[in-house]
CSV table of C-alpha atoms and ligand atoms in Angstrom, one decimal:
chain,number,residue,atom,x,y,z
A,1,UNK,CA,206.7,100.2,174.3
A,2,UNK,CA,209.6,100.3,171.6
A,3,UNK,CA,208.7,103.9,169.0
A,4,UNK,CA,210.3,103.8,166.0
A,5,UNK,CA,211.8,107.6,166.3
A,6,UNK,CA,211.7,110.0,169.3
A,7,UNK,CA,212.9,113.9,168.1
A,8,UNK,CA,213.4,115.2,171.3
A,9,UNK,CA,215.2,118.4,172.8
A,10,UNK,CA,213.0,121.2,170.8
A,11,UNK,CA,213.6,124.4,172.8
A,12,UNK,CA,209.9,124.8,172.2
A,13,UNK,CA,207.4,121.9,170.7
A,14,UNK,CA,204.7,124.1,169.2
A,15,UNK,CA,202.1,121.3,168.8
A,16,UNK,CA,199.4,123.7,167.4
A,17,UNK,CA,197.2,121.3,169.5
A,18,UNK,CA,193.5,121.7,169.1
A,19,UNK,CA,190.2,120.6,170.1
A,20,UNK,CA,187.4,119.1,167.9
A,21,UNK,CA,187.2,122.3,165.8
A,22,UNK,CA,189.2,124.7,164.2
A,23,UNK,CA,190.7,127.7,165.6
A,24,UNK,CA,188.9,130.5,165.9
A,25,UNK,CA,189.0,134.1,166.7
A,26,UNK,CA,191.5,134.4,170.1
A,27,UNK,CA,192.3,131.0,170.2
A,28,UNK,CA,194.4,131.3,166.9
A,29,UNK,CA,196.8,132.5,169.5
A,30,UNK,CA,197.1,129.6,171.1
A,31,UNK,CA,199.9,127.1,170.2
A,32,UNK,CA,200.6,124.9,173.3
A,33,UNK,CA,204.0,125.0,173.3
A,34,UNK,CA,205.6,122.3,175.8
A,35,UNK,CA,209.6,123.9,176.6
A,36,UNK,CA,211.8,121.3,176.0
A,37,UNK,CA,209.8,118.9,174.2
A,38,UNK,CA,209.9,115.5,172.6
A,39,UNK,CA,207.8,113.6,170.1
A,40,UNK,CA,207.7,109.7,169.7
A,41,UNK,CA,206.7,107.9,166.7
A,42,UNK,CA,205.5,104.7,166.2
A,43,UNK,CA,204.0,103.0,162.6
A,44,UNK,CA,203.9,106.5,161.0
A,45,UNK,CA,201.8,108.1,163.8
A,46,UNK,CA,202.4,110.4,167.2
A,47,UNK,CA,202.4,108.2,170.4
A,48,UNK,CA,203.9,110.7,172.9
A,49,UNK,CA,204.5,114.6,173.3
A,50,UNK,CA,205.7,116.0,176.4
A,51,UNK,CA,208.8,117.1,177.8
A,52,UNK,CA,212.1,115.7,176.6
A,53,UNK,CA,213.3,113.8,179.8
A,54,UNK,CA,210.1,112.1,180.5
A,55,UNK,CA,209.4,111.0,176.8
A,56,UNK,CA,212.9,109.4,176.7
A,57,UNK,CA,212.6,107.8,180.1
A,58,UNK,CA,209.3,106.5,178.8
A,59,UNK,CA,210.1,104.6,175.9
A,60,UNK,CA,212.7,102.8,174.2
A,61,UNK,CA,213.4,103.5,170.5
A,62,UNK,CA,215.3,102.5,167.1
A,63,UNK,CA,216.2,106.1,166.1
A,64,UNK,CA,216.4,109.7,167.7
A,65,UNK,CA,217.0,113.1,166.5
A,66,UNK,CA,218.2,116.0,168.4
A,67,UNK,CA,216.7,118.9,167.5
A,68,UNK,CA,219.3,120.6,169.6
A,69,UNK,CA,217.5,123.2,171.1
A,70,UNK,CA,215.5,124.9,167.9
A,71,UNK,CA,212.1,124.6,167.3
A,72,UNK,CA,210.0,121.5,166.2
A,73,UNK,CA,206.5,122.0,165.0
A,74,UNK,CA,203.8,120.7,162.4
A,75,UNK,CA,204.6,120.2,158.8
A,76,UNK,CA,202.4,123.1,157.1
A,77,UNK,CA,199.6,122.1,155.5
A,78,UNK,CA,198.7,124.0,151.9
A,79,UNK,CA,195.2,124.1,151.9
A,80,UNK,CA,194.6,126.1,148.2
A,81,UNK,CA,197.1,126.1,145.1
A,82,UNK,CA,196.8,125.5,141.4
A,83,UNK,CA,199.9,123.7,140.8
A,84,UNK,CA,199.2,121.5,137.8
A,85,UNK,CA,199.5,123.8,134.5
A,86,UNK,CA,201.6,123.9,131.4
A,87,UNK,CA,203.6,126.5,130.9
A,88,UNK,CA,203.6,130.3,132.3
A,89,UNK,CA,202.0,133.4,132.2
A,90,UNK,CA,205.1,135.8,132.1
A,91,UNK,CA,204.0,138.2,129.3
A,92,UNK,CA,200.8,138.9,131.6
A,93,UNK,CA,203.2,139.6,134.8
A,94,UNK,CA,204.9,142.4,132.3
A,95,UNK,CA,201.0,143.7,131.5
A,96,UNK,CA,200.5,144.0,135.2
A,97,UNK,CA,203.4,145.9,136.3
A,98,UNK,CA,202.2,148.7,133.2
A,99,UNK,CA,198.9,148.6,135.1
A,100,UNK,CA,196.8,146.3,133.1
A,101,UNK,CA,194.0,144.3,135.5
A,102,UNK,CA,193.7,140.6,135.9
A,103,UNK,CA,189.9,141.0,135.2
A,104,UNK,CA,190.5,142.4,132.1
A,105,UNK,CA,192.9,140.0,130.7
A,106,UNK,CA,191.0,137.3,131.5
A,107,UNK,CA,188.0,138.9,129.8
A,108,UNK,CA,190.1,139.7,126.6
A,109,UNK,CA,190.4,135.8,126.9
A,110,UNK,CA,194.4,135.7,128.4
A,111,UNK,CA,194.7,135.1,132.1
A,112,UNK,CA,193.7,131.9,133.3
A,113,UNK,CA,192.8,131.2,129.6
A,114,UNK,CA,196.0,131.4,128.1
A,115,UNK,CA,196.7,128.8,131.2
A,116,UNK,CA,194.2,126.7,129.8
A,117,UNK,CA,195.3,126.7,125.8
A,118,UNK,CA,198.9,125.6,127.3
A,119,UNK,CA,197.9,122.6,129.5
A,120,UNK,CA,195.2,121.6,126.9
A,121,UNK,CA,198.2,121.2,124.9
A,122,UNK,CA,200.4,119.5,127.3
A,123,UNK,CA,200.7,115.5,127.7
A,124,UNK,CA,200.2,113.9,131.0
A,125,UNK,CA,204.1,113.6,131.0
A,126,UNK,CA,204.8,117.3,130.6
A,127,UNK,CA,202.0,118.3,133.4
A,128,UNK,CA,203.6,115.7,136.0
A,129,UNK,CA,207.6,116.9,135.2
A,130,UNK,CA,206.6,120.7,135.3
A,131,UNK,CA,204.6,119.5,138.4
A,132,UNK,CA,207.2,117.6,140.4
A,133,UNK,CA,209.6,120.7,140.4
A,134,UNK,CA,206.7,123.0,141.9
A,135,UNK,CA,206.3,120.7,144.9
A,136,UNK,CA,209.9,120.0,145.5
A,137,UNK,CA,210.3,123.4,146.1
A,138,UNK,CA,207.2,123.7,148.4
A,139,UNK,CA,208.8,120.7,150.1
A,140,UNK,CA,211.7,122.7,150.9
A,141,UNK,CA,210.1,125.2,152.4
A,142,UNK,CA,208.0,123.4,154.6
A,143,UNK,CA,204.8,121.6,153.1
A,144,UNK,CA,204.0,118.2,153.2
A,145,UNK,CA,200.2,118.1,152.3
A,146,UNK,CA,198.5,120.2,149.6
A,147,UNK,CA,195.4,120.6,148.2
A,148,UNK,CA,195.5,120.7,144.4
A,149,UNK,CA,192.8,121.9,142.0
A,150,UNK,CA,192.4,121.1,138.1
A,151,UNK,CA,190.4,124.2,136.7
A,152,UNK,CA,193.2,124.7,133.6
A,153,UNK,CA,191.2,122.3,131.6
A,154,UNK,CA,187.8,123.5,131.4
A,155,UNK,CA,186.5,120.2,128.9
A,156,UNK,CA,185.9,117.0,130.3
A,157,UNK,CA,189.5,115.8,128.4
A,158,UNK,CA,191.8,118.1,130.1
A,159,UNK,CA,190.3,118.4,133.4
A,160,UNK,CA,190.7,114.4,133.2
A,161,UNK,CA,194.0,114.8,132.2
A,162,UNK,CA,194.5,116.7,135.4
A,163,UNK,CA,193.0,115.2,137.7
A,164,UNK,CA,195.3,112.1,136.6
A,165,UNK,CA,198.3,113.9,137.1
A,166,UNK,CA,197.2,115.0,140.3
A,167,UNK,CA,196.8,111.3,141.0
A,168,UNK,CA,200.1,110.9,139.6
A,169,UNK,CA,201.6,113.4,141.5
A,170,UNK,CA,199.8,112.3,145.0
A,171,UNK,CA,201.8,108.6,144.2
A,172,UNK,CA,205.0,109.9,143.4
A,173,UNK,CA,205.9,112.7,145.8
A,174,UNK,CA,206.2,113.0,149.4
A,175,UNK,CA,204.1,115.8,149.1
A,176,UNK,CA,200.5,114.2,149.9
A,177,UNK,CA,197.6,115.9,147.9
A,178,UNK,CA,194.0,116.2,148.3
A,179,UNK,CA,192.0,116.7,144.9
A,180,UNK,CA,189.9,119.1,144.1
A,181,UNK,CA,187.9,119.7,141.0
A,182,UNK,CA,187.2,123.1,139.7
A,183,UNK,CA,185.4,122.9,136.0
A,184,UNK,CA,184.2,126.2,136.7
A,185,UNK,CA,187.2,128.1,137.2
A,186,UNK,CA,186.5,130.5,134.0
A,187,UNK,CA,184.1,130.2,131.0
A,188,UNK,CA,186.4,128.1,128.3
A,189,UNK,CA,187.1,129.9,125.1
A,190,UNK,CA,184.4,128.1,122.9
A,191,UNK,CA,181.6,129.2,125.4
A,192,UNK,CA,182.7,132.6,124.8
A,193,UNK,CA,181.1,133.9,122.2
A,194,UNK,CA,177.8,132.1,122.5
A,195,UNK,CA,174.8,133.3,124.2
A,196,UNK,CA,173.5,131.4,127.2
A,197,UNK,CA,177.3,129.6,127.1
A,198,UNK,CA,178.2,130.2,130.5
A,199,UNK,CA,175.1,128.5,131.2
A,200,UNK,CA,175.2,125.4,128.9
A,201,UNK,CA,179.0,125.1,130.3
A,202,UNK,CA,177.9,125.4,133.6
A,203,UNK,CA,175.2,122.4,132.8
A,204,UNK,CA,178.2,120.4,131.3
A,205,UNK,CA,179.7,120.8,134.7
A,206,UNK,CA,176.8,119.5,136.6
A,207,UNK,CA,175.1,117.1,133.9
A,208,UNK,CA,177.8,115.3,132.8
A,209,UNK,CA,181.2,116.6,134.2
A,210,UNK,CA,180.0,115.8,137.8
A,211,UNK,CA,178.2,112.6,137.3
A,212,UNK,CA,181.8,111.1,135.4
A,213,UNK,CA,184.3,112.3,138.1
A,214,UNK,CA,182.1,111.0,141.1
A,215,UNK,CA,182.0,107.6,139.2
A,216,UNK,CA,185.9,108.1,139.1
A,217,UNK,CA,186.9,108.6,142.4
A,218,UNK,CA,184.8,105.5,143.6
A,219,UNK,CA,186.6,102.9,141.1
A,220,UNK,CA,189.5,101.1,142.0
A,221,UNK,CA,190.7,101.3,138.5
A,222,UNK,CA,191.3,104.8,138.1
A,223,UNK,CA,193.1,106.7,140.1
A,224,UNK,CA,194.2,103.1,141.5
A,225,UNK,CA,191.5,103.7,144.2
A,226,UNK,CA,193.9,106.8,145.3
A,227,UNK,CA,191.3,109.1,145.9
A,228,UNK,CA,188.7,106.5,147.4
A,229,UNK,CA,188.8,107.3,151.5
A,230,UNK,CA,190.2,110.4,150.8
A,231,UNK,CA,188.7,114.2,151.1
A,232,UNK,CA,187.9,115.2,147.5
A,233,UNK,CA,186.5,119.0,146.7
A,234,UNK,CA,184.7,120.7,144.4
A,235,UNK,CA,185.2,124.8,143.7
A,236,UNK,CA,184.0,127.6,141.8
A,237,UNK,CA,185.1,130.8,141.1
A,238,UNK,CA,182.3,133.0,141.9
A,239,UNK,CA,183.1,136.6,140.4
A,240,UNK,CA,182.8,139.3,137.3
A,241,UNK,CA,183.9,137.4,134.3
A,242,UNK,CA,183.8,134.1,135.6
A,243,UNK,CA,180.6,132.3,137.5
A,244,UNK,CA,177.7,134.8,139.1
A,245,UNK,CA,176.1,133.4,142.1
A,246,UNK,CA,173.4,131.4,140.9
A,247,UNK,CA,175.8,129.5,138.6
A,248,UNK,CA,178.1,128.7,141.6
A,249,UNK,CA,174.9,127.7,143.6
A,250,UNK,CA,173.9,125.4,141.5
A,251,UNK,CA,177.5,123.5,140.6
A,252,UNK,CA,178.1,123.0,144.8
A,253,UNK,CA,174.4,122.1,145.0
A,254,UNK,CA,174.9,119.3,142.3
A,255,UNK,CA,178.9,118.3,144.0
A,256,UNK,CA,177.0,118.1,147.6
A,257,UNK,CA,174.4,115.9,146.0
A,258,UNK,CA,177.6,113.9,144.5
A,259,UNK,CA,179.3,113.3,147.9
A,260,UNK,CA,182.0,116.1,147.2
A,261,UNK,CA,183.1,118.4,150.0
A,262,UNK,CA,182.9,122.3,148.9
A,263,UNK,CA,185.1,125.1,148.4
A,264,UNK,CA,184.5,128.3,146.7
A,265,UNK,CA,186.9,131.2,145.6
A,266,UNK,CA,184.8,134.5,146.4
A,267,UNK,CA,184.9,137.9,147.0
A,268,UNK,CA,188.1,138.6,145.3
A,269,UNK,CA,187.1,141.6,143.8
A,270,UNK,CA,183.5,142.0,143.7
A,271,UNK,CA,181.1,140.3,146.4
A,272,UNK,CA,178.5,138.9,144.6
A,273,UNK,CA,177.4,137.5,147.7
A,274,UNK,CA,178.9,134.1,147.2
A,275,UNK,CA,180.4,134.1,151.0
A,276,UNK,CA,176.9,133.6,152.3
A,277,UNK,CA,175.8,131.2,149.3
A,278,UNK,CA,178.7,129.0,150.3
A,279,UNK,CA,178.8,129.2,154.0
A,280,UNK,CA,174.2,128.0,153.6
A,281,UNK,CA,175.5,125.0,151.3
A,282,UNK,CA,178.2,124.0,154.4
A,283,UNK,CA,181.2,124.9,152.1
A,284,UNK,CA,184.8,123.8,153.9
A,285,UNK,CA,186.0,126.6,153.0
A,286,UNK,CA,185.7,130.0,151.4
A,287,UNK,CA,188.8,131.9,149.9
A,288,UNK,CA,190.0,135.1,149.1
A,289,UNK,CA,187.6,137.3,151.2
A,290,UNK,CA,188.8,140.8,149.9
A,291,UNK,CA,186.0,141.9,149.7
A,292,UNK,CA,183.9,140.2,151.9
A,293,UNK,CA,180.9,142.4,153.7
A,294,UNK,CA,180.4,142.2,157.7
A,295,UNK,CA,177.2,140.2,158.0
A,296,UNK,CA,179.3,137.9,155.9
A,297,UNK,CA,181.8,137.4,158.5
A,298,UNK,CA,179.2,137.1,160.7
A,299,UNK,CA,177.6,134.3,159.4
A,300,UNK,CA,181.4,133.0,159.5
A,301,UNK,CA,181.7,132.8,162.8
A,302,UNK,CA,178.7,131.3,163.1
A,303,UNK,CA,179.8,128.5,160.8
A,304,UNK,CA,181.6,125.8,160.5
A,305,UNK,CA,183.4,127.0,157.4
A,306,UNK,CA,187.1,128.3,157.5
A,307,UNK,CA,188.2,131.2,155.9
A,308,UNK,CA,191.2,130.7,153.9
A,309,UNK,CA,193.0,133.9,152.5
A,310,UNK,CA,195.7,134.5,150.3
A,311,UNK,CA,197.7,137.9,150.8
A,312,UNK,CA,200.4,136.5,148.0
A,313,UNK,CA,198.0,137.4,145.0
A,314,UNK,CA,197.7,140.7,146.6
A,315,UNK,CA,201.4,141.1,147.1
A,316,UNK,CA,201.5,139.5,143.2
A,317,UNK,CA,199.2,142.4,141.8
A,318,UNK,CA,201.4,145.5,143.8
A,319,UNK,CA,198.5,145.9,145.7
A,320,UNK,CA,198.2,147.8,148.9
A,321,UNK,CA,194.5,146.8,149.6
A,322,UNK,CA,194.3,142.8,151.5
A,323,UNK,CA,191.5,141.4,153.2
A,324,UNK,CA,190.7,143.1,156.5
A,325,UNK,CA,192.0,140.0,158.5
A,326,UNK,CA,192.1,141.6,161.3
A,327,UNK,CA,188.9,142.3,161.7
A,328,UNK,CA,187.8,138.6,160.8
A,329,UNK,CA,190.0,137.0,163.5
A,330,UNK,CA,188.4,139.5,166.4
A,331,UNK,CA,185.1,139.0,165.1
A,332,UNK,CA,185.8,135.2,165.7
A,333,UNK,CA,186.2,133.4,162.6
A,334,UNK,CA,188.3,130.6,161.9
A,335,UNK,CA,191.6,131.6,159.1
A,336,UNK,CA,193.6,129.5,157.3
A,337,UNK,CA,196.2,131.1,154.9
A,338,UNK,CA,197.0,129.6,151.9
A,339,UNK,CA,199.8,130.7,148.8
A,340,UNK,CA,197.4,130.3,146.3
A,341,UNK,CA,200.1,129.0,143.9
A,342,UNK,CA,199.2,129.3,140.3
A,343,UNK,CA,200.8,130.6,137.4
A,344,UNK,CA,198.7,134.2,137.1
A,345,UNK,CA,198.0,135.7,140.6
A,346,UNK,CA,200.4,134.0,143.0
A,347,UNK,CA,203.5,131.8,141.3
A,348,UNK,CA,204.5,131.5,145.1
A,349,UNK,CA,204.9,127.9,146.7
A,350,UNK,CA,206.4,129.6,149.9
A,351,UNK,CA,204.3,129.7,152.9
A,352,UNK,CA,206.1,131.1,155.1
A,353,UNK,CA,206.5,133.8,152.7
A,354,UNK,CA,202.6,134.2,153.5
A,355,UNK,CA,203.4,134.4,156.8
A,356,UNK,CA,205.3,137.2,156.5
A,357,UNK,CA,203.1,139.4,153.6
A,358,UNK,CA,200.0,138.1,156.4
A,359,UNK,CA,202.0,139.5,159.4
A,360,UNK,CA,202.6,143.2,157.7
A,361,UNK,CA,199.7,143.7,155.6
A,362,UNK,CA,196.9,141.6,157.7
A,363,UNK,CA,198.2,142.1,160.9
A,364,UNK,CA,198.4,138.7,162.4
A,365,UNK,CA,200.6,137.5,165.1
A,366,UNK,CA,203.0,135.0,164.2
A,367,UNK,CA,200.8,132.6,166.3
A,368,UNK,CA,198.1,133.2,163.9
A,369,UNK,CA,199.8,132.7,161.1
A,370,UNK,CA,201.8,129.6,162.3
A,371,UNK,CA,197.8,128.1,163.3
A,372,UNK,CA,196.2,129.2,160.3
A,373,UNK,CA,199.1,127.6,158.1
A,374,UNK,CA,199.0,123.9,159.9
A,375,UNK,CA,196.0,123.1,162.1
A,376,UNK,CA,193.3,125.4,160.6
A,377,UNK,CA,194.5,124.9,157.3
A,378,UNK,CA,194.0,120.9,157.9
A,379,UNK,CA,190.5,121.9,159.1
A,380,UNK,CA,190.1,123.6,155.3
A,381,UNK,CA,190.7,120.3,153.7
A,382,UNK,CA,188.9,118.2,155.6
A,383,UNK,CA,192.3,116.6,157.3
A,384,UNK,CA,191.9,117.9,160.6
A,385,UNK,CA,191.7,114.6,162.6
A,386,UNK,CA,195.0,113.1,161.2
A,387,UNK,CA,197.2,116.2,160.3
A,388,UNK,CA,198.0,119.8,161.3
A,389,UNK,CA,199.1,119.5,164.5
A,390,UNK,CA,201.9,117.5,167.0
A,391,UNK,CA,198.8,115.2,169.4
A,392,UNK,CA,198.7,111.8,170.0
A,393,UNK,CA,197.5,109.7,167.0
A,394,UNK,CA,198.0,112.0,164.3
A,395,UNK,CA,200.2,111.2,161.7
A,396,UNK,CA,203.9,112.4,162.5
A,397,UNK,CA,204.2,115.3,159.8
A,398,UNK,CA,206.8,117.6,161.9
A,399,UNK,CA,209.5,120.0,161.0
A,400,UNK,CA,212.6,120.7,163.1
A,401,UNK,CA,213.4,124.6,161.9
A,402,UNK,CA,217.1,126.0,162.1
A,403,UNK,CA,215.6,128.4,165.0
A,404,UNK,CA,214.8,128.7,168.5
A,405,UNK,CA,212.0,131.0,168.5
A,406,UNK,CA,209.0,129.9,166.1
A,407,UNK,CA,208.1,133.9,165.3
A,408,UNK,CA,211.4,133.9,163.2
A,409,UNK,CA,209.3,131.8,160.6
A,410,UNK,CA,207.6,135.0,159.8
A,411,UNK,CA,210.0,137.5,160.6
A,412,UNK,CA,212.8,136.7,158.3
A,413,UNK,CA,210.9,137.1,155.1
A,414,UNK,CA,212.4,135.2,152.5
A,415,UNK,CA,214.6,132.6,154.5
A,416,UNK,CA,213.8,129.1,154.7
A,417,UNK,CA,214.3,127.6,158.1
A,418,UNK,CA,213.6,124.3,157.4
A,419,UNK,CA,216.0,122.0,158.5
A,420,UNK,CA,214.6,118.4,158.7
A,421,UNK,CA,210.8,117.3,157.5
A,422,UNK,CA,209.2,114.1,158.6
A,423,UNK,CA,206.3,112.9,156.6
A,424,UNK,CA,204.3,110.0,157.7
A,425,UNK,CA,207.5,109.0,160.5
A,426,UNK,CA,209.9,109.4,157.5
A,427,UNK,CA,212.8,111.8,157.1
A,428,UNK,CA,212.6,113.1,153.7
A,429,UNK,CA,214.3,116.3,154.5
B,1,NIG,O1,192.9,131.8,143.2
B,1,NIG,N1,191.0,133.5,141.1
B,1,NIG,C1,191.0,132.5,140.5
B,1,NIG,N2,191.9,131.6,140.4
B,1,NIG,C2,193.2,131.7,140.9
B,1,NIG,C3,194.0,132.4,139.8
B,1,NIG,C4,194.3,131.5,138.7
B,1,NIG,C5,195.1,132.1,137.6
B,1,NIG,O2,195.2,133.3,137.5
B,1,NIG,O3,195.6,131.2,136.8
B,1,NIG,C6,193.3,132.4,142.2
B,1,NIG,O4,193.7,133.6,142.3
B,2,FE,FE1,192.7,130.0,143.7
């Protein structure tokens, strides 16, 4: 057979290969690492992995790359940012360093709400260009898939307008994106002051928001049938301030109904035992886990759900106190890590900055991190079969970083190793 590209002489391939499930517990220490690898690709996808000699004895092909004894390994797969918003949230950062609380701001209607007067504001235009330059940069450093959420919008209008930029974005960038709506991200300013709004907004969500977006995604006409075949999630943000539990219940019940897979931010700060509402309704993932209680990592391991965390918005908030990761990954459960990038708790778009603040603060093994940023993190938005990891058949997203030791990733905080990215077969890097 004739491949299109074969990338071969990787001092290690870490292929990050993995059964039918994701990663749990001790085997997020596993990345099958074949010495002196090669990869072929043919028509965008993986045909061969193995060691470099054999591979090119194997097969004949149009291009090769030399990765000239340094490491080769999956593109990493973001599985949780907020990267369409207008604007920026610096005065806040300023409140935060003289101790003011993210809570509180967002209750005294700035946070996430000033977020959400700026992009109400914005045009389509502006949301894409501000955008674009937020996923070059994560480009750079190493992403080519992300999950996106709207959430900035919080009236059908805006979260429209979002979710077209997203489309936008998703057709336009080599960065490919999976959507994900979250309406009920915070209570919008003109639900404030009302009594009962939080619940007539969070029927809005699931009477008519829902119903419009579902409709959406199955028409050829809009989003140009982008988001058709294609995973497509629905979150809440299930804490003080923003949704209580039996709000969040009842907007996955009504997405699940829909067709939409599930995701839910919880346990940030305060556990209102949204882990275990999540993990009943089959979410994909949960995020944030702070606070999470054991019998709640219990039932994690017992599920099918990842856990997705994000020690950037820790680092963001000078905090000392992350989720007990540890204790997750030796209990068994399946981690992804995520940046979390959004304009109040996390402007980050680096991941293997993650790496690093998970590595010190979480204690995880550069093996962990490296799994929980590519295969696992596939797993938490529903692209496992095609992407996360170097195996036959799976879509040829692979980086060849300016190392020969795959731990550096994590231990040179604030580098970027990335030397060459191939997305779909295709050198864009
Ligand atoms: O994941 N916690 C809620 N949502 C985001 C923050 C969004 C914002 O502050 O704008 C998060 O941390
Ligand atoms: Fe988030």
């Amino acid at each position: 057979m004739k491949v299109d590209l074969i990338i071969h002489n990787a001092k290690q391939l870490v292929t990050c290969a993995s059964s039918s499930e994701a990663k749990k517990g001790a085997l997020m220490r596993e990345l099958s690492i074949v010495e002196n690898g090669a990869v072929a690709i043919k028509d965008r996808k993986i045909v061969s992995v193995g060691k470099s000699d054999e591979v090119l004895h194997e097969f004949s092909t149009k291009e090769t790359i030399d990765a000239k004894g340094k490491v080769v390994c999956p593109a990493f797969v973001e599985c949780h940012t907020h990267i369409v918003f207008a604007g920026n949230r610096l005065n806040e950062f300023e409140l935060k360093i003289k101790g003011a609380d993210y809570l509180e701001i967002l209750e005294n209607g700035g946070g996430i709400i000033s977020t959400v007067s700026q992009t109400r504001k914005a045009s389509l235009k502006d949301l894409v260009q501000q955008s674009v330059r937020r996923l070059d940069q994560m480009l750079k450093l190493g992403t080519a898939t992300a999950e996106i959420k709207t959430g900035y919008g919080l009236d059908l209008k805006t979260e429209l307008k979002m979710l077209d930029a997203i489309a936008e974005l998703d057709k336009i960038h080599a960065v490919e994106i999976v959507p994900t709506f979250l309406g009920a991200h915070a209570i919008p300013p003109e639900y404030r002051e009302v009594k009962r709004g939080s619940d007539d907004y969070i029927d809005l969500i699931c009477e008519e928001m829902l119903p419009i977006i579902a409709d959406l995604r199955q028409s050829e006409r809009n989003y140009k049938g982008l988001f058709k075949n294609k995973p497509f999630f629905v979150d809440v943000f299930c804490e003080k301030n923003a949704f209580n539990r039996a709000q969040s219940k009842r907007v996955l019940e009504t997405a699940k109904s829909l067709g939409f897979g599930l995701k839910a931010h919880v346990d940030e700060f305060t556990n209102l035992g949204g882990a275990q509402m999540a993990i009943e309704l089959g979410a994909t993932s949960i995020d944030h886990l702070d606070v999470i209680s054991d019998e709640e990592i219990e039932m994690l391991v017992n599920s099918n759900t990842i856990g997705v965390i994000t020690p950037t918005v820790n680092f963001n908030f000078g905090s000392c106190e992350f989720a007990d990761v540890r204790k997750m990954i030796d209990a068994g459960c399946a981690i992804a890590l995520s940046t979390d990038f959004n304009p109040g708790s996390a402007p980050c778009p680096s991941l293997p900055n993650a790496m690093a603040i998970a590595c010190r603060y979480q204690k995880l093994l550069p093996c962990e991190a490296l799994n929980a940023s590519t295969i696992n993190a596939a797993f938490a938005i529903g692209l496992s079969a095609t992407h996360g990891s170097i195996e036959i058949g799976k879509q040829a997203d692979i980086l060849i970083l300016d190392t020969d030791d795959y731990r550096q990733l994590a231990y040179e905080f604030g580098w970027n190793l990335v030397e060459t990215l191939i997305k779909g077969g295709k050198k864009i890097i």
